[in-house]
N, CA and C of each residue as an Amber inpcrd file, in Angstrom:
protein
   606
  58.6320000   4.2980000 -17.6940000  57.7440000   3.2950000 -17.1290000
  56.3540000   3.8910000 -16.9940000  55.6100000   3.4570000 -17.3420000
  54.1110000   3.4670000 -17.3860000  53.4200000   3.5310000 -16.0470000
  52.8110000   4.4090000 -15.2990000  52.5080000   4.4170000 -14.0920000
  50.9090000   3.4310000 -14.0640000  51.2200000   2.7350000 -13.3120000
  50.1780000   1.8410000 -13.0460000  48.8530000   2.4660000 -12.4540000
  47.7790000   2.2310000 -13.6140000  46.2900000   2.9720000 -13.0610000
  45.9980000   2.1030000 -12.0740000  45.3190000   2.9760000 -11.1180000
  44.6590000   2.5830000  -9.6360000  43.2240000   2.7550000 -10.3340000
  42.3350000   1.8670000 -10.6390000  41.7890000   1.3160000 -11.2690000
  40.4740000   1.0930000  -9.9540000  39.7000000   2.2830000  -9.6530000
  38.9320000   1.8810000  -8.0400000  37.8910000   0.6850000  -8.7070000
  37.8910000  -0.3140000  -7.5920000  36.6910000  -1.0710000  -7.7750000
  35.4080000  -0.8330000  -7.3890000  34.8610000  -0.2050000  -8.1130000
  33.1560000  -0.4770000  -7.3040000  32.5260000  -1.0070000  -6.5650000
  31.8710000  -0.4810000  -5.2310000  31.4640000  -1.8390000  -4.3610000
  30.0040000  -1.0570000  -4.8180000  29.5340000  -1.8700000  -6.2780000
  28.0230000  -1.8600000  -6.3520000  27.0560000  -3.4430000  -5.4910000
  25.9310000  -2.6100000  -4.7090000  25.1920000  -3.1190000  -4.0950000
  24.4040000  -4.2530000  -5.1520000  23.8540000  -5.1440000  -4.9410000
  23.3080000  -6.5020000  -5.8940000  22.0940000  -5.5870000  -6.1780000
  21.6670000  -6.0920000  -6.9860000  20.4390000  -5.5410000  -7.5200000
  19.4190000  -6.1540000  -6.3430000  18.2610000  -5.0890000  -6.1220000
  17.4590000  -5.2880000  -5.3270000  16.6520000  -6.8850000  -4.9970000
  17.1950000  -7.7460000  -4.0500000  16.5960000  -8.7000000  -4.2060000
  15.3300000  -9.0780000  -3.5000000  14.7170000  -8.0490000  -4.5160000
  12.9420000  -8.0830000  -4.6040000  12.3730000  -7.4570000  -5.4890000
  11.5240000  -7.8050000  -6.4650000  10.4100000  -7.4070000  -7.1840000
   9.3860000  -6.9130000  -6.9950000   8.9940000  -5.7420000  -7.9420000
   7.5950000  -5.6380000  -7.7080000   6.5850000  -6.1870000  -9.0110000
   5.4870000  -6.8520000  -8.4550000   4.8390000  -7.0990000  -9.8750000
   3.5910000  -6.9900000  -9.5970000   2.6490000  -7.3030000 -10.4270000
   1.2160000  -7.2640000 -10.7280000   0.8040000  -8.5920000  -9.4420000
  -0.3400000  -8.5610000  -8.6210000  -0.4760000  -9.6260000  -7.6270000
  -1.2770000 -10.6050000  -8.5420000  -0.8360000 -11.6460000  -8.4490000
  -1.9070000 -13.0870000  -9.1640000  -2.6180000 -14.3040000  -8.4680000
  -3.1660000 -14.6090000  -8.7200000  -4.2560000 -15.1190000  -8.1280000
  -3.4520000 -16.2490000  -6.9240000  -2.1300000 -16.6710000  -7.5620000
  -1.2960000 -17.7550000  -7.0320000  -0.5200000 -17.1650000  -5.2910000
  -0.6920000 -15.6720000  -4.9330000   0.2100000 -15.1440000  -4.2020000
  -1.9380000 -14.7520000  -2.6970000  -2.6520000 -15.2930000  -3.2170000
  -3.8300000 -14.8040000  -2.3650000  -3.5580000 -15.7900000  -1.0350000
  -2.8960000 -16.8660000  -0.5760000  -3.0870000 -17.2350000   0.7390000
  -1.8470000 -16.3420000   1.0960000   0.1100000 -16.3600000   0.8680000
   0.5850000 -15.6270000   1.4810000   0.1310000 -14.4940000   1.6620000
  -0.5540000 -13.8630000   0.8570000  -0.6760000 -12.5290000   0.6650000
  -1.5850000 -12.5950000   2.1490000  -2.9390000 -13.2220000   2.4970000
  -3.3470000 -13.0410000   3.5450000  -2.9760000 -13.4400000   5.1640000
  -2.0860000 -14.2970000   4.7490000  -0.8900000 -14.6830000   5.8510000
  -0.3390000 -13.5990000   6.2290000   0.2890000 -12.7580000   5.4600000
   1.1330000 -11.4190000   5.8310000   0.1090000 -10.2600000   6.3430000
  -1.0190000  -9.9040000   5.8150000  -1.3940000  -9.3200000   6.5190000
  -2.4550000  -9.6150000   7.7470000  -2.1570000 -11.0330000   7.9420000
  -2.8300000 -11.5100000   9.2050000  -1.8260000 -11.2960000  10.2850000
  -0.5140000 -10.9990000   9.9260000   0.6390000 -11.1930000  10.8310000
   1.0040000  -9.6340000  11.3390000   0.5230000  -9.1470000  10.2910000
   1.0490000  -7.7050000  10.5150000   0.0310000  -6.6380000  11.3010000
  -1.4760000  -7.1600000  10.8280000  -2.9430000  -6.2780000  11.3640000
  -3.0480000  -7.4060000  12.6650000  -3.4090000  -8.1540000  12.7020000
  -3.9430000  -9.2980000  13.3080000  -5.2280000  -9.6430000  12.8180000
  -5.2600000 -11.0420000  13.2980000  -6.6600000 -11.6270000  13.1610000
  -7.7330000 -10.5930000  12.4590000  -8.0380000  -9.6920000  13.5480000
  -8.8760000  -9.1580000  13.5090000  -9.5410000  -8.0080000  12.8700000
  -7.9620000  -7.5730000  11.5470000  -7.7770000  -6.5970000  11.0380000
  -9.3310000  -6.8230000  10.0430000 -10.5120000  -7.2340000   9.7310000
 -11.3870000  -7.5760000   8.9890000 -12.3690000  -6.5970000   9.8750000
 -12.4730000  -6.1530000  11.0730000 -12.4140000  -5.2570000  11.8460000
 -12.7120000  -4.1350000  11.6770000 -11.6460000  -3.7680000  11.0220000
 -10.7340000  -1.9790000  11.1780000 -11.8200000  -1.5320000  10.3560000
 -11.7340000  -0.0150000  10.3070000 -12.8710000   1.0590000   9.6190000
 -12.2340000   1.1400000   7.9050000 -11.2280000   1.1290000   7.6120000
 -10.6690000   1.1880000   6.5700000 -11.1640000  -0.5600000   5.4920000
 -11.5470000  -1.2970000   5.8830000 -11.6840000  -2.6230000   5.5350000
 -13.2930000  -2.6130000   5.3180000 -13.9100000  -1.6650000   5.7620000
 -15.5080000  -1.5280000   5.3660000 -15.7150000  -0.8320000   4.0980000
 -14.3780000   0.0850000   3.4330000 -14.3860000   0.5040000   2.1740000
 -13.7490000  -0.7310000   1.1780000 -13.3050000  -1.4500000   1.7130000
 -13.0980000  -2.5970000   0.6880000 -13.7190000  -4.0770000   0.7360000
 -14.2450000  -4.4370000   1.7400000 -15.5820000  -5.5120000   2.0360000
 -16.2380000  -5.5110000   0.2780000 -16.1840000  -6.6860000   0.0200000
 -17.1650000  -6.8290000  -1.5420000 -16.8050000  -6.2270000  -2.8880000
 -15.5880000  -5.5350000  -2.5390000 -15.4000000  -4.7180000  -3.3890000
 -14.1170000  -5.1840000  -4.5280000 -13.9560000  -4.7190000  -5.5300000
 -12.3550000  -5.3200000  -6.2210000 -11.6600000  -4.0650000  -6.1580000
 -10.2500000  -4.1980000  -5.8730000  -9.2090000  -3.0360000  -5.8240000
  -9.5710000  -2.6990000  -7.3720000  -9.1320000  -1.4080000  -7.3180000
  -8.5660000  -0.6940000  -8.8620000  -7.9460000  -1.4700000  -9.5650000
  -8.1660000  -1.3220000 -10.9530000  -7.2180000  -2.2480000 -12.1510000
  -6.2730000  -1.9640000 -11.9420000  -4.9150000  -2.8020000 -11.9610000
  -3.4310000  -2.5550000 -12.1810000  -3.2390000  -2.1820000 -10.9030000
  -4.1240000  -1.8950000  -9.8420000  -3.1120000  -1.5820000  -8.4720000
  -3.3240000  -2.4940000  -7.4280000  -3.4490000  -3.9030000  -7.5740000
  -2.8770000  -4.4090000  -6.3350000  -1.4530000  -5.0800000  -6.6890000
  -0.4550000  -4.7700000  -5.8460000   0.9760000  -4.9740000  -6.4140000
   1.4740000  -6.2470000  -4.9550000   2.8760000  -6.6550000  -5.5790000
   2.7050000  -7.7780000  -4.7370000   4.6110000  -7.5420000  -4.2920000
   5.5330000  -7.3620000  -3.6540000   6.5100000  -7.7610000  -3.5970000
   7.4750000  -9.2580000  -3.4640000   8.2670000  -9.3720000  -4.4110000
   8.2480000 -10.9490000  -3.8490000   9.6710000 -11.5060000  -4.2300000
  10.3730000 -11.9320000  -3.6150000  12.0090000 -12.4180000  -3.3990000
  12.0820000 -13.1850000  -4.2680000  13.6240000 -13.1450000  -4.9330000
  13.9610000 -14.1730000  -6.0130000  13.5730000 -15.5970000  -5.9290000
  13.2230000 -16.1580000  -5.1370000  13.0230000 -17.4920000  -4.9580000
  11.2340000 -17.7620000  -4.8730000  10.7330000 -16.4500000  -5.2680000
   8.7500000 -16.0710000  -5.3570000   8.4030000 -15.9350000  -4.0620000
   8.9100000 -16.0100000  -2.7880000   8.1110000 -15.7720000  -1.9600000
   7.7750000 -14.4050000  -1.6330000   6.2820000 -14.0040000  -1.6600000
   5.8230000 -12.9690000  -1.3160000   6.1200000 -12.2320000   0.3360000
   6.9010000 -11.1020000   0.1510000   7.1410000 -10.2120000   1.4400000
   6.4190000  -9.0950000   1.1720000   5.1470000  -8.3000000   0.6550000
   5.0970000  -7.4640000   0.2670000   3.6020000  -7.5330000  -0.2230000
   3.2120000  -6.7150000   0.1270000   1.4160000  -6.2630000  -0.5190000
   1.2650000  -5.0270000  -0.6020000   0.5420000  -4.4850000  -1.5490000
  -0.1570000  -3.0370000  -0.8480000  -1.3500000  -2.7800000  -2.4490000
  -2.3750000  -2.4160000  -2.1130000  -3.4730000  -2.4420000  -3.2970000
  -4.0010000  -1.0930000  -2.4100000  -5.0450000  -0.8420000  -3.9340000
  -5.6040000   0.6400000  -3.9990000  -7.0410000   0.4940000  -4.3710000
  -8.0670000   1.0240000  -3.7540000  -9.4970000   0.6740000  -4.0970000
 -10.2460000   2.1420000  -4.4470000 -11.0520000   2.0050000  -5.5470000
 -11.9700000   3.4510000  -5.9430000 -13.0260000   3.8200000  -4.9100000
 -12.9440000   5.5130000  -4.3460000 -13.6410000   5.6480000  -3.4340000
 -14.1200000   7.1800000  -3.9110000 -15.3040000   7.4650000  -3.3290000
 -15.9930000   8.7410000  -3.1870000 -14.9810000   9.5080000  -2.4410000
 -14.8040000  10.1680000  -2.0260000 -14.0700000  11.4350000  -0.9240000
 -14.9670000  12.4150000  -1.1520000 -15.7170000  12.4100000  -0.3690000
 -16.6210000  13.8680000   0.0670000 -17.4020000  14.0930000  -1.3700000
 -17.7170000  13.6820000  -2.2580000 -18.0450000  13.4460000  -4.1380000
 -16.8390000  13.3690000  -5.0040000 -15.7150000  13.1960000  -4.4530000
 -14.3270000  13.8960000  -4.9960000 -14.4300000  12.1570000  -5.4700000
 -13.6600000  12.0560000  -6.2300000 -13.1370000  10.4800000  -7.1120000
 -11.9590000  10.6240000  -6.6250000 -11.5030000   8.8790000  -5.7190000
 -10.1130000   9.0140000  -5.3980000  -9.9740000   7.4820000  -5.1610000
  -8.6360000   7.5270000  -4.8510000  -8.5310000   5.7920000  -4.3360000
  -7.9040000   6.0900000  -2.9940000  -8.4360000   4.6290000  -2.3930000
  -7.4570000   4.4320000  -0.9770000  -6.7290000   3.6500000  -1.1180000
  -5.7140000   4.0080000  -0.6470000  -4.9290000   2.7320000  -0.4460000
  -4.5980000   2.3520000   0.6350000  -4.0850000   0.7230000   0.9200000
  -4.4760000  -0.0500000   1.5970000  -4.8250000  -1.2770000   1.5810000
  -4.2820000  -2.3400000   2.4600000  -3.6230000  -1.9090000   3.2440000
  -2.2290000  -2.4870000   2.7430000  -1.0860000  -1.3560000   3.0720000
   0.3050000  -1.6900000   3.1570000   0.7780000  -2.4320000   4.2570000
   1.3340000  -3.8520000   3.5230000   2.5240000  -4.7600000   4.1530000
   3.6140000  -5.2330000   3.5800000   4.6380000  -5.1730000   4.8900000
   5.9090000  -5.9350000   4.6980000   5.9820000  -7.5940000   5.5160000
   7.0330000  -8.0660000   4.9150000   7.2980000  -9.3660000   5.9460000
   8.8670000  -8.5610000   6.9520000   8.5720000  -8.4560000   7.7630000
   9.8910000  -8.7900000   8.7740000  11.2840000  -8.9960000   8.3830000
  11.3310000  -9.9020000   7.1390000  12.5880000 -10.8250000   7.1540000
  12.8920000  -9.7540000   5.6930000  12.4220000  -8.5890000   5.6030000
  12.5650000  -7.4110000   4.7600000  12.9450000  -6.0810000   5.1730000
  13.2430000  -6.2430000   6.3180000  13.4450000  -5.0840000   7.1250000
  14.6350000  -4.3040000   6.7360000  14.8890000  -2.8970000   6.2450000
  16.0300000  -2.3040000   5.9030000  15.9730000  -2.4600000   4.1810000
  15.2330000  -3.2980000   3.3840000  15.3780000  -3.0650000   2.0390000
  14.5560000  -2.3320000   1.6240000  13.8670000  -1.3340000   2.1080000
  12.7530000  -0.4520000   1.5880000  11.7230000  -1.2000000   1.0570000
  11.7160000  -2.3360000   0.9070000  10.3830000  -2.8360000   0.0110000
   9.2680000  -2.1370000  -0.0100000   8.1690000  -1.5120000   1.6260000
   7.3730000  -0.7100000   1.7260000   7.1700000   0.7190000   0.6910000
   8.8040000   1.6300000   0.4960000   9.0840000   2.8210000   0.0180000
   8.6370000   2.0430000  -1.7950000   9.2090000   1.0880000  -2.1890000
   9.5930000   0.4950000  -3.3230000   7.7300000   0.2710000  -3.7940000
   7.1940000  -0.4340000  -2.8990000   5.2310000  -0.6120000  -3.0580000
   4.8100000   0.7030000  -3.3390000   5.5620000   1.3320000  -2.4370000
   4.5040000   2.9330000  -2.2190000   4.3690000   3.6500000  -3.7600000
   5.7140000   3.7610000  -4.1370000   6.7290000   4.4710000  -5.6720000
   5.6300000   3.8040000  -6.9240000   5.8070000   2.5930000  -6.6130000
   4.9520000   1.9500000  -7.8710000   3.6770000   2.2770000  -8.1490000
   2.9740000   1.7970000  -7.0730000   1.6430000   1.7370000  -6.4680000
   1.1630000   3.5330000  -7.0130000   2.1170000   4.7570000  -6.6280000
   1.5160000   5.9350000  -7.4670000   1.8130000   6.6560000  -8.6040000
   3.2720000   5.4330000  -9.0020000   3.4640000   6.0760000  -9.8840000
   2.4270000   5.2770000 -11.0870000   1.8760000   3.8620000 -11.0610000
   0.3350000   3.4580000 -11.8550000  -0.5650000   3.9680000 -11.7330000
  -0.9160000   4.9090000 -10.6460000  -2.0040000   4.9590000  -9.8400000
  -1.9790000   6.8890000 -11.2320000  -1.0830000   7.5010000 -11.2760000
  -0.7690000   8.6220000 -12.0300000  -0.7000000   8.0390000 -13.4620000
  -0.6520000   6.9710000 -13.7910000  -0.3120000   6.7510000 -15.2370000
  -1.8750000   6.6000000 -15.7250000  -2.5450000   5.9910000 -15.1270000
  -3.8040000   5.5300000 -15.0390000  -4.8890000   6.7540000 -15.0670000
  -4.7270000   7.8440000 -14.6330000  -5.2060000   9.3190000 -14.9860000
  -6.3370000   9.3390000 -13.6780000  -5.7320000   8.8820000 -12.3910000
  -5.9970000   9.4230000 -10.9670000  -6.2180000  10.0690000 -10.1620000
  -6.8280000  10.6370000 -10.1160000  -6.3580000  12.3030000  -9.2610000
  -5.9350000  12.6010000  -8.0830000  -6.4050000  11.1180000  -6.9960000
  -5.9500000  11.3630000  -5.7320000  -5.6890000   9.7250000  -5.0290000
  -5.0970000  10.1410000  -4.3540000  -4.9110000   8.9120000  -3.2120000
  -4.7510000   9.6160000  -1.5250000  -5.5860000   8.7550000  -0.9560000
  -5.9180000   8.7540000   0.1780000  -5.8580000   7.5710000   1.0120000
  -5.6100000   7.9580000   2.4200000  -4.4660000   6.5700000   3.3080000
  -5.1490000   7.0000000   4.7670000  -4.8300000   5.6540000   5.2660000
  -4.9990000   6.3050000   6.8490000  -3.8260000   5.6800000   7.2080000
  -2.5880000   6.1730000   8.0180000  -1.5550000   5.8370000   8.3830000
  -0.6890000   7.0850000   9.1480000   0.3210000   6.2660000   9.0860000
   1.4300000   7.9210000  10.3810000   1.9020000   8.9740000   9.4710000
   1.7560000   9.8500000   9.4880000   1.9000000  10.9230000   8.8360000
   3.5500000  11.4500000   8.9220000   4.6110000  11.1070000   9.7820000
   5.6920000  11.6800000   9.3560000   6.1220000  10.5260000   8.3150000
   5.9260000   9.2430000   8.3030000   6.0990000   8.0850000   7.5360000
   5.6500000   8.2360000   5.7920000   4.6270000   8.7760000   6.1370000
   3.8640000   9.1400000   4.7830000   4.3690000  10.3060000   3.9540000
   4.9440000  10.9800000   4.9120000   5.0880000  12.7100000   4.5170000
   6.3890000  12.1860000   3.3220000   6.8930000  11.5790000   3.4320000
   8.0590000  11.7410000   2.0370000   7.6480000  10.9870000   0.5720000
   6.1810000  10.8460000   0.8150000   5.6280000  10.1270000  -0.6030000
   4.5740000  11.2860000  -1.0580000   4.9280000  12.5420000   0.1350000
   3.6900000  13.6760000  -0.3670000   2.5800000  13.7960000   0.4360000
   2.0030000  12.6590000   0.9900000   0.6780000  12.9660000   1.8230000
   0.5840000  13.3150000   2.5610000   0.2880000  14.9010000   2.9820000
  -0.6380000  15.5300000   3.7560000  -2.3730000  15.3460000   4.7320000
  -2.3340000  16.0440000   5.6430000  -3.6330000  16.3370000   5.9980000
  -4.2100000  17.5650000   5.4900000  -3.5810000  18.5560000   4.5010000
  -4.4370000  19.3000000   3.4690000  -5.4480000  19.7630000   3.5730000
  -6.1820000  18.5270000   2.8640000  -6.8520000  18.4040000   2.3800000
  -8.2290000  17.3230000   2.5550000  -7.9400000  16.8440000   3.9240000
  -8.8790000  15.8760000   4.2860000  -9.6080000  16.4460000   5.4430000
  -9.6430000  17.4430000   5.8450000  -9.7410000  17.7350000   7.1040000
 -11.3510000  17.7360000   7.5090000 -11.5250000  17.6690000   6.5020000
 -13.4340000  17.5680000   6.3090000 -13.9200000  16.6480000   5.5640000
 -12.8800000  15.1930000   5.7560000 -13.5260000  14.2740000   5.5620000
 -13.4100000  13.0920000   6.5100000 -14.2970000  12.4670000   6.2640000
 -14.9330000  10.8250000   7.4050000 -14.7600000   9.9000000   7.2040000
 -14.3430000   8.9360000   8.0130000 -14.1210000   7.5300000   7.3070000
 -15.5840000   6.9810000   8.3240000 -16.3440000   5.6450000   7.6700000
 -17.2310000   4.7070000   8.3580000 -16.9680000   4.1180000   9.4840000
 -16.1660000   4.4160000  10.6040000 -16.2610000   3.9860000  11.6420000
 -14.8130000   5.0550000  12.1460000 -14.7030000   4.6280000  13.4110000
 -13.6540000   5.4340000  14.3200000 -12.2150000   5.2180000  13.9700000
 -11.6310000   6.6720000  13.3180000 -10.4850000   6.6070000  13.2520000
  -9.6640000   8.0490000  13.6030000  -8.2050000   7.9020000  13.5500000
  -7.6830000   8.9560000  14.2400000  -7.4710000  10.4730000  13.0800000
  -7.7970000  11.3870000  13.4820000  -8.0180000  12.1300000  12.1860000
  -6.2200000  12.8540000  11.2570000  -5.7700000  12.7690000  12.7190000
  -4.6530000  13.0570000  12.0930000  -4.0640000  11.8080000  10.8380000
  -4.2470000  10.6940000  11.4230000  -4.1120000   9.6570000  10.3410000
  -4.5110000   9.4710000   9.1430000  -5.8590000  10.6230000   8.6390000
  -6.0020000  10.6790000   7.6580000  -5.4030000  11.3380000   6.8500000
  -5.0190000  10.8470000   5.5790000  -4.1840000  11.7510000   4.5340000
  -4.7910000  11.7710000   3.0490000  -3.8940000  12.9660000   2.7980000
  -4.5260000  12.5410000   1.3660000  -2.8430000  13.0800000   0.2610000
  -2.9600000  12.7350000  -0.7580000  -2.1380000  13.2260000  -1.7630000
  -2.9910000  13.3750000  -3.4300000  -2.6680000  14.9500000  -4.0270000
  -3.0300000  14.8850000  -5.2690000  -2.1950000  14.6870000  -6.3040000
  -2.6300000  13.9210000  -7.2250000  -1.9040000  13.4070000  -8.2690000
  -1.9040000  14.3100000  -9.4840000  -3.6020000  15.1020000  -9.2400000
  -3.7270000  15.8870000 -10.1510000  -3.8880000  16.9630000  -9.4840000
  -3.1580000  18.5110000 -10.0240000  -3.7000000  19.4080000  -8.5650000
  -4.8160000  19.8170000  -8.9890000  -5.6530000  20.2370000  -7.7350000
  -6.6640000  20.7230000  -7.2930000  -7.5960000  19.1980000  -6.4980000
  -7.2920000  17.8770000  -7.4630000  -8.5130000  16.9710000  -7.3280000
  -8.8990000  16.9050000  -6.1130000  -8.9390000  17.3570000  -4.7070000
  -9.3670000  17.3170000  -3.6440000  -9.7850000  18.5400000  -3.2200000
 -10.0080000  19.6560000  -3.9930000 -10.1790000  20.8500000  -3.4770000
 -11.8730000  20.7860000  -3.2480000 -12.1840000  21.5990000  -1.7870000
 -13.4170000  21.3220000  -1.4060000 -14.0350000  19.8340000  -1.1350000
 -13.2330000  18.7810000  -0.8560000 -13.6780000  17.4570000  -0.6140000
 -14.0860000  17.5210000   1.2750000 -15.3700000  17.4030000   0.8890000
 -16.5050000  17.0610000   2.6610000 -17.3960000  16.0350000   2.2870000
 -17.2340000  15.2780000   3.4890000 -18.2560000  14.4450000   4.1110000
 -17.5970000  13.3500000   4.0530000 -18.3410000  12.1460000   4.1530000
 -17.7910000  10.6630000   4.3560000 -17.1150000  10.3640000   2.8460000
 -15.9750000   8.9940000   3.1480000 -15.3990000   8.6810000   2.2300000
 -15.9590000   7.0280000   2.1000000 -16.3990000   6.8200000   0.7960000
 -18.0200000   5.6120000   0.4780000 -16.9290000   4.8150000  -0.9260000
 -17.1450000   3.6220000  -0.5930000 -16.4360000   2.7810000  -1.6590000
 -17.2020000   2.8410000  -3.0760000 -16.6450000   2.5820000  -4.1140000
 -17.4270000   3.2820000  -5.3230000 -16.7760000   1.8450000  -6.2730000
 -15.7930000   0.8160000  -5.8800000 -15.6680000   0.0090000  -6.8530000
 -16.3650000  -0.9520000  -7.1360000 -16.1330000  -1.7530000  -8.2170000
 -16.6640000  -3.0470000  -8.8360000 -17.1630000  -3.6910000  -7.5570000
 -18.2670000  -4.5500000  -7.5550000 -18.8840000  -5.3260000  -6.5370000
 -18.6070000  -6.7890000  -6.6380000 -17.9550000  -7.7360000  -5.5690000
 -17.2270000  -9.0400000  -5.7810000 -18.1320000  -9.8010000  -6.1840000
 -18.4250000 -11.1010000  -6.5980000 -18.6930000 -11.4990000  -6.5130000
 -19.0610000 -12.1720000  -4.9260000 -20.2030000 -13.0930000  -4.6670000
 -19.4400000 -13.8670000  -2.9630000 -18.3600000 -14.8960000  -2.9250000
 -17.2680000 -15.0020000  -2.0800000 -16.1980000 -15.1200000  -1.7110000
 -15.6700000 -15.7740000  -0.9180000 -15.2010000 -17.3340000  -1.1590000
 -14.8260000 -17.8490000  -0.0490000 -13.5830000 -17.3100000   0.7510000
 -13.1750000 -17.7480000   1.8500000 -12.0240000 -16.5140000   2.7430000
 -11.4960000 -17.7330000   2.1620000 -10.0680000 -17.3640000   2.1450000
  -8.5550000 -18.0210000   1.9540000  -8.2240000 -18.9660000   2.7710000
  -7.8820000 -20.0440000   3.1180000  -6.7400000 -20.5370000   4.0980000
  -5.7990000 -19.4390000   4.4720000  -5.0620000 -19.3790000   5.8040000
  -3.9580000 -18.8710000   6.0380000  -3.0870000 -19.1100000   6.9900000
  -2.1890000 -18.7150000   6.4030000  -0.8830000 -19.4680000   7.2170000
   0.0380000 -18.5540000   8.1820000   0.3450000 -17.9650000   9.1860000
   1.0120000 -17.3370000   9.8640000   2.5610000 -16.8770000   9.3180000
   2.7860000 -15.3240000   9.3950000   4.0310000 -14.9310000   9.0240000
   4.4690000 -13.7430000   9.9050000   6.0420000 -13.6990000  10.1380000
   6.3050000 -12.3850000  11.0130000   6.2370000 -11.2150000  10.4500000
   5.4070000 -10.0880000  11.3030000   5.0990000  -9.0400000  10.9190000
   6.4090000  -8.1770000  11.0900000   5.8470000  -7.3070000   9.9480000
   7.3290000  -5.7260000   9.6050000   6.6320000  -5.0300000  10.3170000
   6.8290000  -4.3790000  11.4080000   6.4230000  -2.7800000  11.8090000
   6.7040000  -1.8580000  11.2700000   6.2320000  -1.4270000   9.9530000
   5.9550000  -0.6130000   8.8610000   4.4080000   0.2940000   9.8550000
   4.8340000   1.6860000   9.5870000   3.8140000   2.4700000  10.0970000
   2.2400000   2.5360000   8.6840000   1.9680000   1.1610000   9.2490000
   1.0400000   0.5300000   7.9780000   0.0040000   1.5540000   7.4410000
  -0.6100000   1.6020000   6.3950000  -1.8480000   1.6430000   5.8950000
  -2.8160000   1.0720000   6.3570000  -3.6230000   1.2790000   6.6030000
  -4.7250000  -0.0540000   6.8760000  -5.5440000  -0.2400000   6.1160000
């Protein structure tokens, strides 16, 4: 008699139900819904938002997360900046929706967001955010320690990561937006969404 194979079944997990893709023009009110929910109101504010005022993110890096059914849970874009004369991007600001909590989506933005940001021939990225949060995508305080952002922020929060080594070596003084200039801009409609307490970007 033929001994009957025990044949284990796999308990594979569904494929991630969320995407990451290129952000399009169609995802700009959620997109500012979510991070009205997550910064507040007033996040137009913050010192990190004076390097992107007028400005267009980097080509290919504003990325958008968004659930099988298209709704956007997920933002995070990258803008060209001076660092002390150093060429780098910031990124910023990173959001989740709430109703994403536990699927990494944030880790999943972050992955993409440098691994284009490296394909693209980058040398650095730079963040203001929590640093043990950050620390498993690489970013350090290094290398920033002698540099400034345009208004008041916490210094430990500043980070940086090189894509290429050295590209931050010797980077001092203020960090000055260096991208494309917007056109003028009407603000969005927006619609209210629950915020992820993701130890954000701003």
């Amino acid at each position: 008699m033929t001994a009957k194979r025990n044949t284990p079944v796999a308990l594979i997990r569904e494929a991630a139900p969320f995407a990451i893709r290129a952000e399009r023009a169609s995802d700009v009110v959620a997109r500012e819904a979510l991070l009205d929910a997550c910064f507040g109101e007033d996040r137009h504010t913050r010192t990190c938002q004076r390097l992107r005022d007028g400005r267009a993110p980097a080509q290919g890096l504003s990325l958008a997360a968004v659930r099988q059914d298209g709704r956007l849970v997920g933002t995070v874009r990258l803008w060209h900046v001076s660092a002390g004369g150093r060429s780098a991007l910031m990124l910023g600001p990173l959001a989740v929706d709430d109703g994403c909590r536990g699927l990494s989506v944030g880790a999943a933005l972050m992955r993409r967001a440098l691994a284009v940001a490296k394909t693209r021939g980058h040398g650095a990225v730079i963040l203001l955010g929590d640093a043990p949060y950050y620390a498993r995508f690489g970013f350090t305080a290094a290398k920033t320690g002698e540099l400034s952002l345009p208004g008041a922020f916490a210094r430990e929060r500043l980070l940086g990561l090189e894509l290429v080594e050295g590209a931050l070596d010797g980077a001092w003084g203020m960090i000055v937006p260096t991208g494309a200039l917007l056109p003028s801009k009407s603000r969005a409609a927006r619609t209210r969404k629950a915020p992820f307490a993701v130890p954000h970007a701003a």
